[in-house]
Tab-separated table of C-alpha atoms in Angstrom:
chain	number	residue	atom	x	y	z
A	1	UNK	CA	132.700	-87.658	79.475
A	2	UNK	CA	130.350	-85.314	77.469
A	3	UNK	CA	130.828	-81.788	78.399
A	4	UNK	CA	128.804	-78.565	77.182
A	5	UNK	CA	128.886	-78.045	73.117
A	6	UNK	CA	128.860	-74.419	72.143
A	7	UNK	CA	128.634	-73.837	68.095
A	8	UNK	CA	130.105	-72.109	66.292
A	9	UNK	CA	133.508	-71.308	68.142
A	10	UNK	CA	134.259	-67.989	66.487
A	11	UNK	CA	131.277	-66.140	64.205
A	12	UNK	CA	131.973	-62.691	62.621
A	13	UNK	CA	129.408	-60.525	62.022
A	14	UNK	CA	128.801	-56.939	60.819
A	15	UNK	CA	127.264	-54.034	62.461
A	16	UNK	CA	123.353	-54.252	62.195
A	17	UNK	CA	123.312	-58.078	61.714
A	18	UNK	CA	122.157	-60.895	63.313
A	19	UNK	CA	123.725	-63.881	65.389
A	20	UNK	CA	122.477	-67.409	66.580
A	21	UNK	CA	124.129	-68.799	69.293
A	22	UNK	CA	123.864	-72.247	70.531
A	23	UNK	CA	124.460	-74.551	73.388
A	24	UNK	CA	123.854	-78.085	74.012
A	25	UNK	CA	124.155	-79.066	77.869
A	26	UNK	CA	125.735	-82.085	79.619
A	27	UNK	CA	123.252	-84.907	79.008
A	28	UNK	CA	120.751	-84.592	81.686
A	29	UNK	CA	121.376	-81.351	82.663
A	30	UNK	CA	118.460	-79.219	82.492
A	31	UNK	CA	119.500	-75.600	83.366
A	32	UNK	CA	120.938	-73.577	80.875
A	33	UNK	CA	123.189	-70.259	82.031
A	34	UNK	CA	124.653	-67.774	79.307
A	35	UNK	CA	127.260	-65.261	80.069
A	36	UNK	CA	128.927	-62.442	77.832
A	37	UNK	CA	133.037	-62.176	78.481
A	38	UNK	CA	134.640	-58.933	76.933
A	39	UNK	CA	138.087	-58.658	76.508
A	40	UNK	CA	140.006	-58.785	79.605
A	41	UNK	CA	136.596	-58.465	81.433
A	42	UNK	CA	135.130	-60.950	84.103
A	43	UNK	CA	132.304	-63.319	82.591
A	44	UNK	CA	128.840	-61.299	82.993
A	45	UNK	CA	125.477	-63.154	83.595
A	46	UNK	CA	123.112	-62.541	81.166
A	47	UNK	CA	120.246	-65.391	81.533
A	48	UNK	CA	119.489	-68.768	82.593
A	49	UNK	CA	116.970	-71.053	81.973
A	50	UNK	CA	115.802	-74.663	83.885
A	51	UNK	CA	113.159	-77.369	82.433
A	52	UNK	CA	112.721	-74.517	79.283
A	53	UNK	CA	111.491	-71.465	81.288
A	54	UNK	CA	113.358	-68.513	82.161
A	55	UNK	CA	114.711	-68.492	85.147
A	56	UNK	CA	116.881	-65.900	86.039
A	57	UNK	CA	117.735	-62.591	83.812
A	58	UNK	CA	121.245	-60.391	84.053
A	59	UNK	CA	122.733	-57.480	81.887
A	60	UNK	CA	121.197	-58.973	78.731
A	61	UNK	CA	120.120	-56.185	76.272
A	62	UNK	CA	116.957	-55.973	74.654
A	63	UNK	CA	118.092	-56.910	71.528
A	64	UNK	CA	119.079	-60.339	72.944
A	65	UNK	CA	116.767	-63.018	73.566
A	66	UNK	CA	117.413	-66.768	73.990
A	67	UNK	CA	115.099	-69.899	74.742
A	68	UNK	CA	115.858	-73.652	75.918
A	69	UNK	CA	114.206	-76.258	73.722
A	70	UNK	CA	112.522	-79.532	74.869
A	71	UNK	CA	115.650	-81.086	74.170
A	72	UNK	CA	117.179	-78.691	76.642
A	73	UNK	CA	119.767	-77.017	74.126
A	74	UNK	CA	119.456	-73.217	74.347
A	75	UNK	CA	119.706	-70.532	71.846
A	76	UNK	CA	120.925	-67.239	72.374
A	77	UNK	CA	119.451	-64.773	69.458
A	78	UNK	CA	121.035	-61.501	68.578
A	79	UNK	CA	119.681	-58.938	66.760
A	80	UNK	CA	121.333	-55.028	65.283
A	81	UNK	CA	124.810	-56.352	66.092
A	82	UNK	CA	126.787	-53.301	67.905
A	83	UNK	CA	130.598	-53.385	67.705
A	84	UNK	CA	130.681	-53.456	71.926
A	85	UNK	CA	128.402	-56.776	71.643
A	86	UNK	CA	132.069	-57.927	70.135
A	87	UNK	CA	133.032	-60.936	73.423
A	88	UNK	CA	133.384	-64.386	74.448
A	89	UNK	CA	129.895	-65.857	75.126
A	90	UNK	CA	129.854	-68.663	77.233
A	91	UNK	CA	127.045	-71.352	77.766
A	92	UNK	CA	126.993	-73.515	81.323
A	93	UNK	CA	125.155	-76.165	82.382
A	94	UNK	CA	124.296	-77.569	85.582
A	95	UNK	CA	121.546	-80.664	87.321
A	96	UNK	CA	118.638	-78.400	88.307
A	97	UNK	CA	117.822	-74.696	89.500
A	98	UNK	CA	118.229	-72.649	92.444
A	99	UNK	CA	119.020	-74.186	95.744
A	100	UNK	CA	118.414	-77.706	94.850
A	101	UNK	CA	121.232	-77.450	91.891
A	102	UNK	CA	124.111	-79.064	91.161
A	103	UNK	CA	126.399	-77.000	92.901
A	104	UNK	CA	129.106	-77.122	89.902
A	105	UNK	CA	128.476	-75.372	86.899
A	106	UNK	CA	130.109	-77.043	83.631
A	107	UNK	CA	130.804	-74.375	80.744
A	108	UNK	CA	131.802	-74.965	77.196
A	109	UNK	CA	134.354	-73.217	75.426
A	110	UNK	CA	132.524	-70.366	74.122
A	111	UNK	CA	131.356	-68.795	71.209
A	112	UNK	CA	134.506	-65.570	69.873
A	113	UNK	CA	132.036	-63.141	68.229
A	114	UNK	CA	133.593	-60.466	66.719
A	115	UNK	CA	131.413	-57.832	64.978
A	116	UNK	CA	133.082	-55.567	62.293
B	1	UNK	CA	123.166	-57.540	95.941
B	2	UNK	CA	126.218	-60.098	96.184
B	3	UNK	CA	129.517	-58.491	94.986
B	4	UNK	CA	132.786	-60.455	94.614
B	5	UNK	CA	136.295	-58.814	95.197
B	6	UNK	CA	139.603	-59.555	93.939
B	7	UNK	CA	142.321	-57.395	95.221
B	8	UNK	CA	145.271	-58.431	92.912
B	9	UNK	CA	144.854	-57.408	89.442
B	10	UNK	CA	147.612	-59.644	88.855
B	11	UNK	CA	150.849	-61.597	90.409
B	12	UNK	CA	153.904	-64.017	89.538
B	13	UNK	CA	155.564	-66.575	91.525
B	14	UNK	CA	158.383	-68.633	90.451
B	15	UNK	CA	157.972	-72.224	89.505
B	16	UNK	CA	157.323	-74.297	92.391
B	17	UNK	CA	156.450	-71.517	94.742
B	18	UNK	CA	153.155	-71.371	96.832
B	19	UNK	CA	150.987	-68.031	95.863
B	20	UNK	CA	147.711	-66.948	97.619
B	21	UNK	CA	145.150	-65.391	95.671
B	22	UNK	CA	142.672	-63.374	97.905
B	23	UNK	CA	138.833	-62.908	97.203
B	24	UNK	CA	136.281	-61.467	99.504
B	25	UNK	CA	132.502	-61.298	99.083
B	26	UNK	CA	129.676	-59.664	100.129
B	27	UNK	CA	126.558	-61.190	100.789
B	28	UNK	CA	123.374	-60.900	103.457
B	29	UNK	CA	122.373	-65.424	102.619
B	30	UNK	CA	123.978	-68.075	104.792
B	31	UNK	CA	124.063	-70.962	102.334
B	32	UNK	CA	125.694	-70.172	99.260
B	33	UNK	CA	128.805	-71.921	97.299
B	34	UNK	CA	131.989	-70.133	96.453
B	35	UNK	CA	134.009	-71.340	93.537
B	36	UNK	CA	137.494	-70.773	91.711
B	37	UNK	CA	137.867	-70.938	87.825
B	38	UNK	CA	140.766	-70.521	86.064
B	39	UNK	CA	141.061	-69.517	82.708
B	40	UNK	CA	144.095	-70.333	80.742
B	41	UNK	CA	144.479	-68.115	77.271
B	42	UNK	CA	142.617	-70.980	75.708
B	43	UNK	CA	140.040	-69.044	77.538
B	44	UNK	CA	138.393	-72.262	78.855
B	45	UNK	CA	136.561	-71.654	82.005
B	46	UNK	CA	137.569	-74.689	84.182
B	47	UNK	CA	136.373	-75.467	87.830
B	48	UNK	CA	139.592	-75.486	90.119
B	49	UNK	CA	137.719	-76.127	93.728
B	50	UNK	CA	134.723	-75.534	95.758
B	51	UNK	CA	133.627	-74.662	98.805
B	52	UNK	CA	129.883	-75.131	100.617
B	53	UNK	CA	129.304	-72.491	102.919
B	54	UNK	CA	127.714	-74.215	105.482
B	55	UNK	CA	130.933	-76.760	105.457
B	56	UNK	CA	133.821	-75.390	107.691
B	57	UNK	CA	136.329	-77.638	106.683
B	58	UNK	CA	138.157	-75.670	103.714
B	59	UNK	CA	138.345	-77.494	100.740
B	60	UNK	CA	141.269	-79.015	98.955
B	61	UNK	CA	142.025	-80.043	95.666
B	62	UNK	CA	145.590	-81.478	94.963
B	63	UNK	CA	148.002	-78.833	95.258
B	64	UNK	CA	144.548	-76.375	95.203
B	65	UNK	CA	143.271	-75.618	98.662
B	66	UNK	CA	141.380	-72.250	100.020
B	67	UNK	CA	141.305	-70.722	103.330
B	68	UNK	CA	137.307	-70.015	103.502
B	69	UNK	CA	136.393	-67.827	106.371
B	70	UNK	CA	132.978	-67.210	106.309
B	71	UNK	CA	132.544	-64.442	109.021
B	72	UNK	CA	135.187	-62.229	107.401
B	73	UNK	CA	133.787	-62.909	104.315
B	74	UNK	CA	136.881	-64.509	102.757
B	75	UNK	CA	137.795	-67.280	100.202
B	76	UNK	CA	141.163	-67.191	99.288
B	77	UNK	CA	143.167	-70.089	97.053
B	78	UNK	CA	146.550	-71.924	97.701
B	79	UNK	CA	148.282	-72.917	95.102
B	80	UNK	CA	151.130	-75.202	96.382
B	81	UNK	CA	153.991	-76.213	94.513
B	82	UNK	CA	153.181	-74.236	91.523
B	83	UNK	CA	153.755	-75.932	88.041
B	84	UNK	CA	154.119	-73.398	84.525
B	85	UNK	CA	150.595	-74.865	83.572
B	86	UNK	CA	149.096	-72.441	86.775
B	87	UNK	CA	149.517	-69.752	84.249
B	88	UNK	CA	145.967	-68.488	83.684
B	89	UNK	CA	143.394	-65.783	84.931
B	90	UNK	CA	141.895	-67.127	88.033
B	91	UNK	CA	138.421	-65.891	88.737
B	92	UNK	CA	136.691	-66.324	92.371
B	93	UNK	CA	132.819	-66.682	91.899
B	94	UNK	CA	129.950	-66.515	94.149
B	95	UNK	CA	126.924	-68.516	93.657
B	96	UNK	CA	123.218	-68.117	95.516
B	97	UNK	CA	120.635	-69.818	93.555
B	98	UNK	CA	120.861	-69.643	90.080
B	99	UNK	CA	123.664	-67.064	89.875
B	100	UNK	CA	126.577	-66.873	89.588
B	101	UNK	CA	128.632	-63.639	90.200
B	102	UNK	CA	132.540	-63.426	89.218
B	103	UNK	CA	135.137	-61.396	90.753
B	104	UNK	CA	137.201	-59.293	88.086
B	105	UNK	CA	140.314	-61.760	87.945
B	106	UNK	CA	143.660	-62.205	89.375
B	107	UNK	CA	146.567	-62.831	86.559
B	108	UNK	CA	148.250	-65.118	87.682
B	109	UNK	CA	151.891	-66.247	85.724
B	110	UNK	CA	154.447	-68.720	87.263
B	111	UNK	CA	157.647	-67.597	85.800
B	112	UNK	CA	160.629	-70.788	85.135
């Protein structure tokens, strides 16, 4: 079975740079959740996104942004890279938003960004 | 706001021992789902079991079952007969609506 695609699986990065990353959902899944992992840290929300519109919004910084395309894949744009930005990003997917969802939530394996 | 607790930083059984990892929650909804994950150092985040609040029948899940009570606020996971491959961080999560809220992680290693 197709499960979430995160690319690329480990991106380095210096301080002040910039980062794309991307998620492609379980066919017909049309909510899109990110969530930032530090080391030895519990996954934090940062966004989410259903049928290409924001949905929800978390801890994400300014400097973040992300969007979900008509084809329902999401980016997740970073911009002035800071050293503590340096985590495990994970992308989920689930069938619809709120209270008529999906209850599970499928995640990929994550994008390891380490900024130097 | 919905906060998710997990009381044992960390914990080791032996191999084919049953362990309890506790969670408890904090919430003001009635309908909500409760989840485990467990992350292995692969660091793959994969659904272990489930639980619908309104359901009172806990679920179960192979040798994964949880003791869900919902007045106390509780949701804790039974691992039964406990293979080397439980080794992981297990993470209880909380989900209203579109999010979802993670405890901070029990370690969890099943020694041979």
């Amino acid at each position: 079975a197709a499960g979430v695609i995160q690319s690329p699986r480990h991106l380095i990065k210096e301080k002040r740079e910039t980062a794309t990353l991307k998620c492609y959902p379980i066919p017909r899944h049309d909510t899109v959740y990110w969530y930032q992992q530090g080391p030895g840290q519990d996954p934090q929300f940062l966004i989410s996104f259903y049928e290409k519109m924001q949905s929800d919004k978390g801890s994400i910084p300014d400097r973040f942004s992300a969007q979900q395309f008509s084809d329902y894949h999401s980016e997740l744009n970073m911009s002035s890279l800071e050293l503590g930005d340096s985590a495990l990003y994970f992308c989920a997917s689930s069938s619809g938003p709120g209270r008529w969802a999906n209850e599970k939530l499928f995640f990929g394996s994550g994008t390891q960004l380490s900024v130097l | 706001a919905q906060t998710v607790t997990q009381s044992q930083p960390e914990m080791s059984v032996q191999e084919a021992e049953t362990v309890t990892l506790s969670c408890t929650y904090d919430t003001s909804e009635s309908n909500y789902y409760l989840f485990w994950y467990k992350q292995p150092p692969s660091r793959q985040m994969i659904l272990v079991i489930r639980q619908e609040a309104y359901k009172q029948q806990n679920a179960t899940e192979n040798r994964f079952s949880v003791n869900f009570q919902k007045a106390a606020k509780s949701f804790s996971l039974k691992i039964s007969d406990s293979q080397l491959g439980d080794t992981a961080m297990y993470f209880c999560a909380f989900r209203r609506d579109d999010k979802i809220i993670f405890g901070k992680g029990t370690r969890l290693h099943i020694l041979p």
